[in-house]
Tab-separated table of C-alpha atoms in Angstrom:
chain	number	residue	atom	x	y	z
A	424	MET	CA	5.574	16.647	-26.214
A	425	ASN	CA	9.034	14.918	-25.732
A	426	TYR	CA	10.814	13.307	-23.455
A	427	THR	CA	12.283	16.005	-21.353
A	428	GLU	CA	9.211	17.911	-21.485
A	429	GLN	CA	6.808	14.885	-20.106
A	430	LEU	CA	9.428	14.648	-17.100
A	431	CYS	CA	9.927	18.624	-16.350
A	432	LYS	CA	6.124	19.893	-17.341
A	433	SER	CA	3.547	19.434	-14.501
A	434	GLU	CA	-0.147	21.014	-15.246
A	435	LEU	CA	-1.116	20.628	-11.397
A	436	ILE	CA	2.318	21.941	-9.662
A	437	SER	CA	4.505	24.284	-10.465
A	438	SER	CA	7.886	23.653	-11.381
A	439	LYS	CA	10.004	25.011	-8.623
A	440	THR	CA	7.480	22.732	-6.473
A	441	LEU	CA	8.521	19.618	-8.407
A	442	LEU	CA	12.171	20.610	-8.478
A	443	PHE	CA	12.010	20.497	-4.575
A	444	LEU	CA	10.082	16.974	-4.549
A	445	ARG	CA	13.462	15.312	-6.600
A	446	ILE	CA	15.827	16.948	-4.474
A	447	PHE	CA	14.606	14.886	-1.086
A	448	SER	CA	13.847	12.249	-3.579
A	449	VAL	CA	17.130	11.955	-4.114
A	450	ILE	CA	18.465	12.078	-0.831
A	451	ALA	CA	15.708	9.800	0.465
A	452	HIS	CA	16.567	7.147	-2.656
A	453	ILE	CA	20.664	7.589	-1.123
A	454	VAL	CA	19.538	6.945	2.327
A	455	ALA	CA	17.595	3.525	1.145
A	456	VAL	CA	20.563	2.293	-1.222
A	457	VAL	CA	23.479	3.487	2.208
A	458	LEU	CA	21.399	2.070	4.214
A	459	GLY	CA	20.725	-1.188	2.471
A	460	LEU	CA	24.681	-1.870	1.891
A	461	TYR	CA	24.794	-1.335	5.682
A	462	THR	CA	22.321	-3.682	7.245
A	463	ARG	CA	21.933	-5.894	4.168
A	464	ARG	CA	25.706	-6.191	3.019
A	465	LYS	CA	26.389	-9.124	1.170
A	466	ILE	CA	22.778	-10.473	0.664
A	467	PHE	CA	22.013	-6.307	-0.680
A	468	ILE	CA	22.041	-7.240	-4.468
A	469	TYR	CA	20.363	-10.507	-3.753
A	470	GLN	CA	16.995	-8.835	-3.142
A	471	PHE	CA	14.163	-7.329	-4.987
A	472	THR	CA	14.153	-4.860	-2.764
A	473	ASN	CA	16.833	-3.444	-3.806
A	474	TRP	CA	17.481	-3.994	-7.384
A	475	ALA	CA	14.348	-1.568	-7.440
A	476	ASN	CA	15.502	0.712	-5.020
A	477	THR	CA	18.561	1.097	-7.065
A	478	MET	CA	17.337	1.599	-9.813
A	479	THR	CA	14.791	4.297	-8.575
A	480	THR	CA	17.737	5.962	-7.594
A	481	ILE	CA	19.249	5.823	-11.008
A	482	TYR	CA	16.159	7.438	-11.892
A	483	SER	CA	15.706	10.287	-9.366
A	484	ILE	CA	19.309	11.229	-10.126
A	485	LEU	CA	18.917	11.874	-13.504
A	486	VAL	CA	15.735	13.377	-14.049
A	487	LEU	CA	17.109	16.350	-11.538
A	488	PHE	CA	19.771	16.767	-13.435
A	489	ILE	CA	17.147	17.310	-16.173
A	490	ASN	CA	14.931	18.694	-13.993
A	491	ILE	CA	18.013	21.341	-13.041
A	492	ASN	CA	19.421	22.163	-16.568
A	493	TYR	CA	15.876	22.553	-17.837
A	494	SER	CA	14.649	25.204	-15.203
A	495	LYS	CA	17.635	26.831	-16.691
A	496	ASN	CA	15.942	26.615	-20.387
A	497	VAL	CA	19.670	24.994	-21.146
A	498	THR	CA	19.133	24.623	-24.975
A	499	ILE	CA	21.635	20.934	-24.864
A	500	SER	CA	19.120	17.999	-25.927
A	501	TYR	CA	18.745	15.278	-23.204
A	502	GLN	CA	16.227	13.516	-25.096
A	503	ARG	CA	17.751	10.055	-24.614
A	504	VAL	CA	18.809	10.819	-20.802
A	505	SER	CA	15.277	11.706	-20.765
A	506	ARG	CA	13.549	8.601	-22.578
A	507	LEU	CA	15.967	6.195	-20.064
A	508	ALA	CA	14.965	7.217	-16.856
A	509	LEU	CA	11.273	7.182	-18.042
A	510	ARG	CA	11.799	4.392	-19.166
A	511	ILE	CA	13.069	3.402	-15.686
A	512	LEU	CA	10.157	4.709	-13.741
A	513	ARG	CA	7.763	2.630	-16.262
A	514	VAL	CA	9.353	-0.512	-15.674
A	515	PHE	CA	10.691	-0.217	-11.593
A	516	ALA	CA	7.105	2.204	-10.119
A	517	PRO	CA	5.003	-0.999	-10.752
A	518	LEU	CA	7.415	-3.722	-9.070
A	519	HIS	CA	8.597	-0.873	-5.981
A	520	THR	CA	5.432	-0.784	-5.508
A	521	LEU	CA	4.127	-4.567	-5.698
A	522	VAL	CA	7.538	-5.289	-3.539
A	523	THR	CA	6.648	-3.090	-0.846
A	524	LEU	CA	2.678	-4.087	-0.669
A	525	THR	CA	4.103	-7.647	-0.165
A	526	PHE	CA	7.159	-6.723	2.295
A	527	TRP	CA	5.118	-5.669	4.912
A	528	PRO	CA	2.303	-7.419	5.385
A	529	PHE	CA	4.184	-10.671	4.368
A	530	CYS	CA	8.163	-10.197	5.095
A	531	PHE	CA	8.857	-8.069	7.551
A	532	LYS	CA	7.803	-10.089	10.510
A	533	ASN	CA	10.549	-11.873	9.866
A	534	ALA	CA	12.709	-9.410	8.620
A	535	ASN	CA	16.731	-9.138	10.252
A	536	LEU	CA	16.248	-6.411	12.896
A	537	SER	CA	20.091	-6.538	13.996
A	538	HIS	CA	20.764	-3.589	13.577
A	539	GLY	CA	18.715	-2.032	15.640
A	540	ILE	CA	17.759	1.442	14.395
A	541	TYR	CA	19.080	1.368	11.148
A	542	ASP	CA	17.312	-1.402	9.844
A	543	GLN	CA	13.888	0.353	10.928
A	544	VAL	CA	15.071	3.452	8.852
A	545	TYR	CA	16.108	1.114	5.877
A	546	PHE	CA	12.536	-0.130	5.531
A	547	VAL	CA	10.650	2.213	6.234
A	548	PHE	CA	12.647	4.186	3.606
A	549	SER	CA	13.172	1.546	0.929
A	550	HIS	CA	9.498	-0.071	1.042
A	551	GLY	CA	8.006	3.061	1.965
A	552	VAL	CA	9.372	7.063	1.741
A	553	THR	CA	10.872	5.981	-1.793
A	554	LEU	CA	7.861	5.025	-3.502
A	555	PHE	CA	6.074	7.833	-1.591
A	556	PHE	CA	8.219	10.343	-3.791
A	557	LEU	CA	7.379	8.712	-7.070
A	558	VAL	CA	4.083	8.099	-7.068
A	559	ILE	CA	3.674	11.466	-6.453
A	560	GLU	CA	6.004	12.368	-9.584
A	561	ILE	CA	3.479	9.904	-11.753
A	562	ALA	CA	0.485	11.901	-10.606
A	563	CYS	CA	1.580	15.353	-10.817
A	564	LEU	CA	3.369	14.260	-14.637
A	565	ASN	CA	1.997	14.464	-18.067
A	566	PHE	CA	3.537	10.973	-19.834
A	567	ARG	CA	1.609	7.712	-19.919
A	568	MET	CA	2.361	4.350	-17.813
A	569	LYS	CA	2.538	1.359	-20.649
A	570	TRP	CA	-0.346	-1.261	-19.620
A	571	PHE	CA	1.966	-3.411	-21.313
A	572	ASN	CA	5.997	-3.462	-20.918
A	573	MET	CA	8.101	-6.546	-21.486
A	574	TYR	CA	10.899	-5.733	-19.806
A	575	GLN	CA	9.347	-6.217	-16.585
A	576	GLN	CA	9.205	-9.389	-17.198
A	577	LEU	CA	13.011	-9.470	-18.575
A	578	VAL	CA	13.543	-7.806	-15.181
A	579	ILE	CA	11.813	-10.386	-13.126
A	580	PHE	CA	13.416	-13.895	-15.955
A	581	LEU	CA	16.875	-11.941	-14.610
A	582	TYR	CA	15.771	-11.599	-11.113
A	583	GLY	CA	14.647	-15.147	-11.223
A	584	ILE	CA	18.403	-16.972	-12.823
A	585	VAL	CA	19.901	-15.327	-10.246
A	586	MET	CA	17.882	-17.177	-7.495
A	587	LEU	CA	18.370	-20.033	-9.080
A	588	ASN	CA	21.542	-20.223	-9.351
A	589	LEU	CA	22.566	-18.267	-5.882
A	590	TYR	CA	20.251	-21.421	-4.475
A	591	HIS	CA	22.261	-24.314	-6.258
A	592	ARG	CA	25.746	-22.619	-5.566
A	593	THR	CA	24.758	-21.935	-1.748
A	594	GLY	CA	21.731	-23.640	-0.582
A	595	ILE	CA	20.264	-19.708	0.210
A	596	GLN	CA	16.933	-18.751	0.117
A	597	VAL	CA	16.519	-15.004	-0.407
A	598	TYR	CA	12.532	-15.460	-0.255
A	599	THR	CA	11.062	-18.711	1.113
A	600	PHE	CA	8.182	-18.021	-0.270
A	601	MET	CA	9.387	-18.823	-3.704
A	602	HIS	CA	10.689	-22.561	-3.264
A	603	LEU	CA	13.701	-22.494	-4.809
A	604	GLU	CA	13.870	-26.366	-3.511
A	605	LYS	CA	11.471	-27.462	-5.602
A	606	SER	CA	12.407	-30.165	-8.552
A	607	GLU	CA	10.006	-27.762	-10.727
A	608	ASN	CA	11.093	-23.806	-9.369
A	609	PHE	CA	12.291	-23.111	-13.331
A	610	LYS	CA	8.588	-23.468	-13.666
A	611	TYR	CA	7.448	-21.778	-10.702
A	612	LEU	CA	9.086	-18.570	-11.895
A	613	PHE	CA	6.769	-18.103	-14.634
A	614	SER	CA	4.109	-18.287	-12.516
A	615	PHE	CA	5.109	-14.205	-11.198
A	616	PHE	CA	5.091	-13.430	-15.015
A	617	PRO	CA	1.161	-13.136	-14.890
A	618	ILE	CA	1.277	-11.634	-11.284
A	619	ILE	CA	3.518	-8.682	-12.308
A	620	VAL	CA	1.092	-8.365	-16.174
A	621	ILE	CA	-1.948	-8.336	-14.192
A	622	PHE	CA	-0.588	-5.913	-10.854
A	623	ASN	CA	0.985	-3.566	-13.778
A	624	LEU	CA	-2.530	-2.824	-15.099
A	625	LEU	CA	-3.706	-2.724	-11.649
A	626	PHE	CA	-0.969	0.466	-10.712
A	627	THR	CA	-1.100	1.920	-14.699
A	628	PHE	CA	-5.368	1.633	-13.804
A	629	VAL	CA	-4.986	3.569	-10.752
A	630	THR	CA	-2.011	6.412	-11.451
A	631	VAL	CA	-4.325	7.064	-14.663
A	632	THR	CA	-7.406	7.190	-12.662
A	633	ILE	CA	-5.772	9.516	-9.839
A	634	ARG	CA	-4.450	11.569	-12.131
A	635	ARG	CA	-7.650	12.931	-13.609
A	636	ILE	CA	-9.225	13.097	-10.061
A	637	ILE	CA	-6.558	15.254	-9.061
A	638	LYS	CA	-6.823	17.687	-13.051
A	639	LYS	CA	-10.918	17.689	-12.383
A	640	GLN	CA	-10.540	18.918	-9.032
A	641	ASN	CA	-7.766	21.288	-9.901
A	642	SER	CA	-9.935	22.588	-13.397
A	643	LYS	CA	-13.028	23.150	-10.941
A	644	SER	CA	-10.785	25.131	-8.169
A	645	LEU	CA	-9.748	27.296	-10.909
A	646	LYS	CA	-13.293	28.641	-12.181
């Protein structure tokens, strides 16, 4: 099965349902990014939530484009684009999940709500709705997540460098739990690597298990 088929074929839902799912996913992602730009302003590019949402927005747009052409039996090959979309999903879906699970119990109570309802909608979409669509896709598609993904480590390392640079230039800490004021903060950055590795393993295990359960239930219903 090639990259395009991995993204556009599902044994669990119809092609039409998958297409509609992706249309709503694109809408949800655009809402999250637009509201993020409006409510977070200059800090938007420094919040990892927005890194994850921006990348999964790119994924959702790419995969919708691929899906539309695939459903029309367009003969042009989109293997490179499909491979890029898969890579984005494999890297950022687990990171998106980890950020969401961290945000609600630890960060929401101190979140900026100065824009009222716009902030609330932004939080729900960026830390809930967009992830919901991604998880549904992963559960229904035939591709496999990677048990270890070095690109995740590169993303976290790059983000850490950006955070350190921001702190040393302006004194601003986007996330206080990163403790950038400590002299050993560069070493502290590396402590996140095993956390990411372990969480990716857990995320992959859960998605594989869910997919097997769904397939098993689906096969029983067909008997």
